[in-house]
CSV table of C-alpha atoms in Angstrom, one decimal:
chain,number,residue,atom,x,y,z
A,1,UNK,CA,0.0,-0.1,0.0
A,2,UNK,CA,3.3,2.3,0.1
A,3,UNK,CA,3.0,5.7,2.0
A,4,UNK,CA,-1.0,6.0,0.6
A,5,UNK,CA,-3.8,5.5,3.2
A,6,UNK,CA,-7.1,5.4,2.7
A,7,UNK,CA,-10.1,5.7,5.2
A,8,UNK,CA,-12.8,3.8,6.2
A,9,UNK,CA,-11.8,0.8,5.0
A,10,UNK,CA,-15.6,-0.1,4.8
A,11,UNK,CA,-18.6,2.7,4.7
A,12,UNK,CA,-22.2,2.1,4.3
A,13,UNK,CA,-24.7,5.3,3.9
A,14,UNK,CA,-28.1,5.2,3.3
A,15,UNK,CA,-29.1,6.7,-0.4
A,16,UNK,CA,-29.9,10.6,-0.9
A,17,UNK,CA,-26.9,11.1,1.4
A,18,UNK,CA,-23.0,13.0,0.5
A,19,UNK,CA,-20.5,11.2,1.8
A,20,UNK,CA,-16.5,11.8,1.4
A,21,UNK,CA,-14.0,9.3,1.2
A,22,UNK,CA,-10.5,10.4,2.4
A,23,UNK,CA,-6.9,9.6,0.8
A,24,UNK,CA,-3.6,10.7,2.4
A,25,UNK,CA,0.1,10.3,1.0
A,26,UNK,CA,3.1,10.8,2.1
A,27,UNK,CA,5.2,9.9,-0.7
A,28,UNK,CA,5.6,13.3,-1.7
A,29,UNK,CA,3.8,13.0,-5.2
A,30,UNK,CA,2.8,15.8,-7.1
A,31,UNK,CA,-0.5,14.2,-8.8
A,32,UNK,CA,-3.2,12.2,-7.4
A,33,UNK,CA,-6.1,10.2,-8.8
A,34,UNK,CA,-9.0,8.6,-7.7
A,35,UNK,CA,-10.8,5.3,-9.5
A,36,UNK,CA,-13.8,3.4,-9.2
A,37,UNK,CA,-13.4,-0.6,-9.6
A,38,UNK,CA,-16.4,-2.8,-10.1
A,39,UNK,CA,-16.5,-6.1,-10.6
A,40,UNK,CA,-15.5,-7.2,-14.3
A,41,UNK,CA,-15.1,-3.7,-15.6
A,42,UNK,CA,-11.3,-2.7,-14.5
A,43,UNK,CA,-10.7,0.8,-12.7
A,44,UNK,CA,-12.1,3.9,-14.7
A,45,UNK,CA,-10.6,7.4,-13.7
A,46,UNK,CA,-13.5,9.4,-11.6
A,47,UNK,CA,-10.9,12.5,-11.1
A,48,UNK,CA,-7.3,13.5,-10.8
A,49,UNK,CA,-5.1,16.5,-9.6
A,50,UNK,CA,-1.4,17.5,-11.0
A,51,UNK,CA,-1.0,20.1,-8.6
A,52,UNK,CA,-2.9,21.9,-5.3
A,53,UNK,CA,-5.8,23.4,-5.7
A,54,UNK,CA,-6.4,22.1,-9.3
A,55,UNK,CA,-8.1,18.9,-10.8
A,56,UNK,CA,-9.3,17.4,-13.9
A,57,UNK,CA,-12.5,15.2,-14.7
A,58,UNK,CA,-11.8,11.7,-15.6
A,59,UNK,CA,-14.2,8.9,-17.6
A,60,UNK,CA,-16.9,9.0,-14.9
A,61,UNK,CA,-16.8,12.1,-12.7
A,62,UNK,CA,-20.5,13.2,-13.1
A,63,UNK,CA,-21.8,12.5,-9.7
A,64,UNK,CA,-18.6,13.2,-8.1
A,65,UNK,CA,-16.7,16.2,-6.4
A,66,UNK,CA,-13.3,16.4,-5.3
A,67,UNK,CA,-10.7,19.2,-3.4
A,68,UNK,CA,-6.9,19.7,-3.4
A,69,UNK,CA,-6.1,22.4,-0.9
A,70,UNK,CA,-3.3,20.3,0.3
A,71,UNK,CA,-0.4,18.0,-1.6
A,72,UNK,CA,-0.4,15.1,0.7
A,73,UNK,CA,-4.7,14.9,0.6
A,74,UNK,CA,-7.0,14.3,-1.9
A,75,UNK,CA,-10.5,13.8,-0.7
A,76,UNK,CA,-13.4,12.6,-3.3
A,77,UNK,CA,-17.0,13.0,-2.2
A,78,UNK,CA,-19.9,10.6,-3.7
A,79,UNK,CA,-22.8,12.7,-3.8
A,80,UNK,CA,-26.3,12.1,-3.9
A,81,UNK,CA,-26.3,12.8,-7.9
A,82,UNK,CA,-24.2,9.6,-8.6
A,83,UNK,CA,-26.6,6.9,-9.9
A,84,UNK,CA,-25.0,4.1,-8.7
A,85,UNK,CA,-22.2,4.6,-6.0
A,86,UNK,CA,-22.0,1.5,-4.5
A,87,UNK,CA,-18.2,0.2,-5.5
A,88,UNK,CA,-14.8,-0.7,-4.4
A,89,UNK,CA,-12.7,3.2,-4.5
A,90,UNK,CA,-9.3,3.5,-5.3
A,91,UNK,CA,-7.3,6.2,-4.4
A,92,UNK,CA,-3.4,6.5,-6.3
A,93,UNK,CA,-0.7,9.1,-6.7
A,94,UNK,CA,2.2,9.3,-9.2
A,95,UNK,CA,5.5,12.1,-9.7
A,96,UNK,CA,5.2,14.3,-12.3
A,97,UNK,CA,8.2,14.7,-14.3
A,98,UNK,CA,9.2,18.2,-15.6
A,99,UNK,CA,8.2,17.3,-18.9
A,100,UNK,CA,4.1,17.1,-17.5
A,101,UNK,CA,4.4,13.0,-17.6
A,102,UNK,CA,3.4,10.9,-15.0
A,103,UNK,CA,3.8,7.4,-15.0
A,104,UNK,CA,4.4,4.8,-11.9
A,105,UNK,CA,1.1,5.4,-9.8
A,106,UNK,CA,1.0,3.8,-6.6
A,107,UNK,CA,-2.2,2.6,-4.9
A,108,UNK,CA,-4.1,2.9,-1.4
A,109,UNK,CA,-6.0,-0.4,0.0
A,110,UNK,CA,-9.2,1.2,-1.4
A,111,UNK,CA,-12.6,2.0,0.4
A,112,UNK,CA,-15.5,-0.3,-0.2
A,113,UNK,CA,-18.7,2.2,-0.2
A,114,UNK,CA,-21.8,0.1,0.1
A,115,UNK,CA,-25.1,2.6,-0.6
A,116,UNK,CA,-28.6,1.2,0.2
B,1,UNK,CA,-8.3,5.1,-29.4
B,2,UNK,CA,-8.0,4.8,-25.9
B,3,UNK,CA,-9.2,1.4,-25.0
B,4,UNK,CA,-6.8,-1.8,-23.6
B,5,UNK,CA,-8.1,-4.8,-24.1
B,6,UNK,CA,-7.1,-7.9,-21.7
B,7,UNK,CA,-7.3,-11.5,-22.3
B,8,UNK,CA,-8.4,-14.2,-21.0
B,9,UNK,CA,-11.1,-13.0,-18.4
B,10,UNK,CA,-9.9,-15.8,-16.1
B,11,UNK,CA,-7.3,-18.4,-16.4
B,12,UNK,CA,-6.5,-21.4,-14.6
B,13,UNK,CA,-2.8,-23.0,-14.2
B,14,UNK,CA,-1.2,-25.5,-12.3
B,15,UNK,CA,1.4,-25.0,-9.9
B,16,UNK,CA,4.8,-24.8,-11.8
B,17,UNK,CA,3.1,-24.0,-14.9
B,18,UNK,CA,3.2,-20.9,-17.0
B,19,UNK,CA,0.8,-18.4,-17.0
B,20,UNK,CA,0.1,-15.9,-20.0
B,21,UNK,CA,-2.2,-12.8,-19.9
B,22,UNK,CA,-2.1,-10.8,-23.1
B,23,UNK,CA,-3.3,-7.1,-23.6
B,24,UNK,CA,-3.6,-5.0,-26.9
B,25,UNK,CA,-3.8,-1.6,-27.6
B,26,UNK,CA,-5.0,0.8,-30.0
B,27,UNK,CA,-3.5,4.3,-29.3
B,28,UNK,CA,0.3,4.7,-30.5
B,29,UNK,CA,0.6,7.2,-28.1
B,30,UNK,CA,1.1,5.2,-25.7
B,31,UNK,CA,4.6,4.6,-24.4
B,32,UNK,CA,4.3,3.2,-20.6
B,33,UNK,CA,3.0,-0.4,-20.5
B,34,UNK,CA,2.6,-1.6,-16.7
B,35,UNK,CA,0.8,-4.5,-15.0
B,36,UNK,CA,-0.7,-4.8,-11.8
B,37,UNK,CA,-1.7,-7.6,-9.4
B,38,UNK,CA,-4.4,-7.2,-7.0
B,39,UNK,CA,-5.6,-9.3,-4.3
B,40,UNK,CA,-9.0,-9.8,-2.8
B,41,UNK,CA,-10.2,-6.1,-1.4
B,42,UNK,CA,-6.3,-4.8,-1.4
B,43,UNK,CA,-5.3,-2.7,-4.0
B,44,UNK,CA,-3.5,-2.9,-7.3
B,45,UNK,CA,0.6,-3.3,-6.8
B,46,UNK,CA,2.6,-2.4,-9.6
B,47,UNK,CA,4.1,-5.5,-10.8
B,48,UNK,CA,6.3,-4.8,-13.8
B,49,UNK,CA,6.2,-2.1,-16.2
B,50,UNK,CA,7.5,-1.8,-19.7
B,51,UNK,CA,8.3,0.7,-22.5
B,52,UNK,CA,8.6,0.5,-25.9
B,53,UNK,CA,12.0,0.5,-26.7
B,54,UNK,CA,12.6,-2.8,-25.4
B,55,UNK,CA,10.8,-5.8,-26.7
B,56,UNK,CA,11.3,-7.6,-23.4
B,57,UNK,CA,11.6,-7.1,-20.0
B,58,UNK,CA,12.2,-9.7,-16.8
B,59,UNK,CA,12.0,-9.5,-13.4
B,60,UNK,CA,12.2,-12.8,-11.2
B,61,UNK,CA,9.5,-15.3,-12.8
B,62,UNK,CA,7.7,-12.2,-14.6
B,63,UNK,CA,8.6,-11.2,-17.8
B,64,UNK,CA,6.7,-8.5,-20.5
B,65,UNK,CA,7.0,-9.2,-23.4
B,66,UNK,CA,5.9,-6.4,-26.2
B,67,UNK,CA,5.4,-6.5,-29.8
B,68,UNK,CA,5.0,-2.4,-31.2
B,69,UNK,CA,4.1,-3.7,-34.5
B,70,UNK,CA,1.2,-5.6,-33.4
B,71,UNK,CA,0.4,-3.2,-30.8
B,72,UNK,CA,0.3,-6.2,-28.2
B,73,UNK,CA,2.0,-6.9,-25.1
B,74,UNK,CA,1.9,-9.8,-22.6
B,75,UNK,CA,2.6,-11.1,-19.1
B,76,UNK,CA,4.1,-14.3,-18.5
B,77,UNK,CA,4.4,-15.9,-15.2
B,78,UNK,CA,6.9,-18.9,-15.2
B,79,UNK,CA,6.6,-21.2,-12.1
B,80,UNK,CA,3.1,-20.1,-11.2
B,81,UNK,CA,2.5,-20.9,-7.3
B,82,UNK,CA,-0.4,-20.7,-5.5
B,83,UNK,CA,0.9,-17.3,-4.2
B,84,UNK,CA,0.2,-15.4,-7.7
B,85,UNK,CA,-3.8,-16.4,-7.8
B,86,UNK,CA,-4.5,-13.0,-7.8
B,87,UNK,CA,-6.4,-10.6,-10.5
B,88,UNK,CA,-3.7,-9.1,-13.2
B,89,UNK,CA,-4.3,-5.4,-15.1
B,90,UNK,CA,-2.6,-4.6,-17.7
B,91,UNK,CA,-2.5,-0.5,-18.1
B,92,UNK,CA,-1.3,1.8,-20.9
B,93,UNK,CA,-0.4,5.5,-20.9
B,94,UNK,CA,1.6,8.1,-22.6
B,95,UNK,CA,3.6,11.4,-22.0
B,96,UNK,CA,1.0,14.1,-23.4
B,97,UNK,CA,-2.3,15.2,-24.0
B,98,UNK,CA,-5.6,12.5,-23.3
B,99,UNK,CA,-3.3,9.5,-23.8
B,100,UNK,CA,-1.2,10.7,-20.2
B,101,UNK,CA,-4.0,9.0,-18.3
B,102,UNK,CA,-3.7,5.9,-17.2
B,103,UNK,CA,-5.8,2.8,-19.2
B,104,UNK,CA,-6.7,0.0,-17.8
B,105,UNK,CA,-7.7,-3.5,-19.0
B,106,UNK,CA,-10.5,-5.4,-17.8
B,107,UNK,CA,-8.7,-7.6,-15.6
B,108,UNK,CA,-7.8,-11.2,-15.8
B,109,UNK,CA,-8.6,-13.4,-12.5
B,110,UNK,CA,-5.3,-15.8,-12.2
B,111,UNK,CA,-5.8,-19.3,-10.1
B,112,UNK,CA,-3.2,-21.5,-9.7
B,113,UNK,CA,-4.3,-24.8,-8.5
B,114,UNK,CA,-2.0,-27.2,-6.5
């Protein structure tokens, strides 16, 4: 799990409630990412951030929001607008090279969110 | 353009055998191809990665073979062990633009039997 922590490991919420998932890293990585994992669908990118106070939408950003107020932290809020929020959520981080490219991503242990 | 296609979806191999997982990509801007290993309930862990300037990279029992002209790459696990039972994901990314995001295959669930 490297130096990335996600909490909590399991999270239960009722439909219609917003919920925030925590991600903290002590790897001094510039870039951070949120992925969603569903059975048989691999990992899909929700949001990513290359620098503090800046972030970009990934492939499935609808119904999610993020903030990046500190380099170490990249919390994800699953809003009530997300139609199918039950999933395994993974946070990752990577170095950003001077060219702007970023490669090796290191993942946290994940948070399993169940919404009923 | 952004897809990475992975096969097979699941694989059963006897202990000591060779496990082979294949991936194909379309975007010629991709220049980094990692493989991740994931155990149930855990986050994926980077296993091995290759760049297209070499055709093969080996780390212990794990080897990536890369065919640039065919836009394919594969993971070979030699002398497969029960502890290798996990889900394996291939991925690809490039250095700029939309290709700079890591695009994952759909995963292969490997089971190594005794």
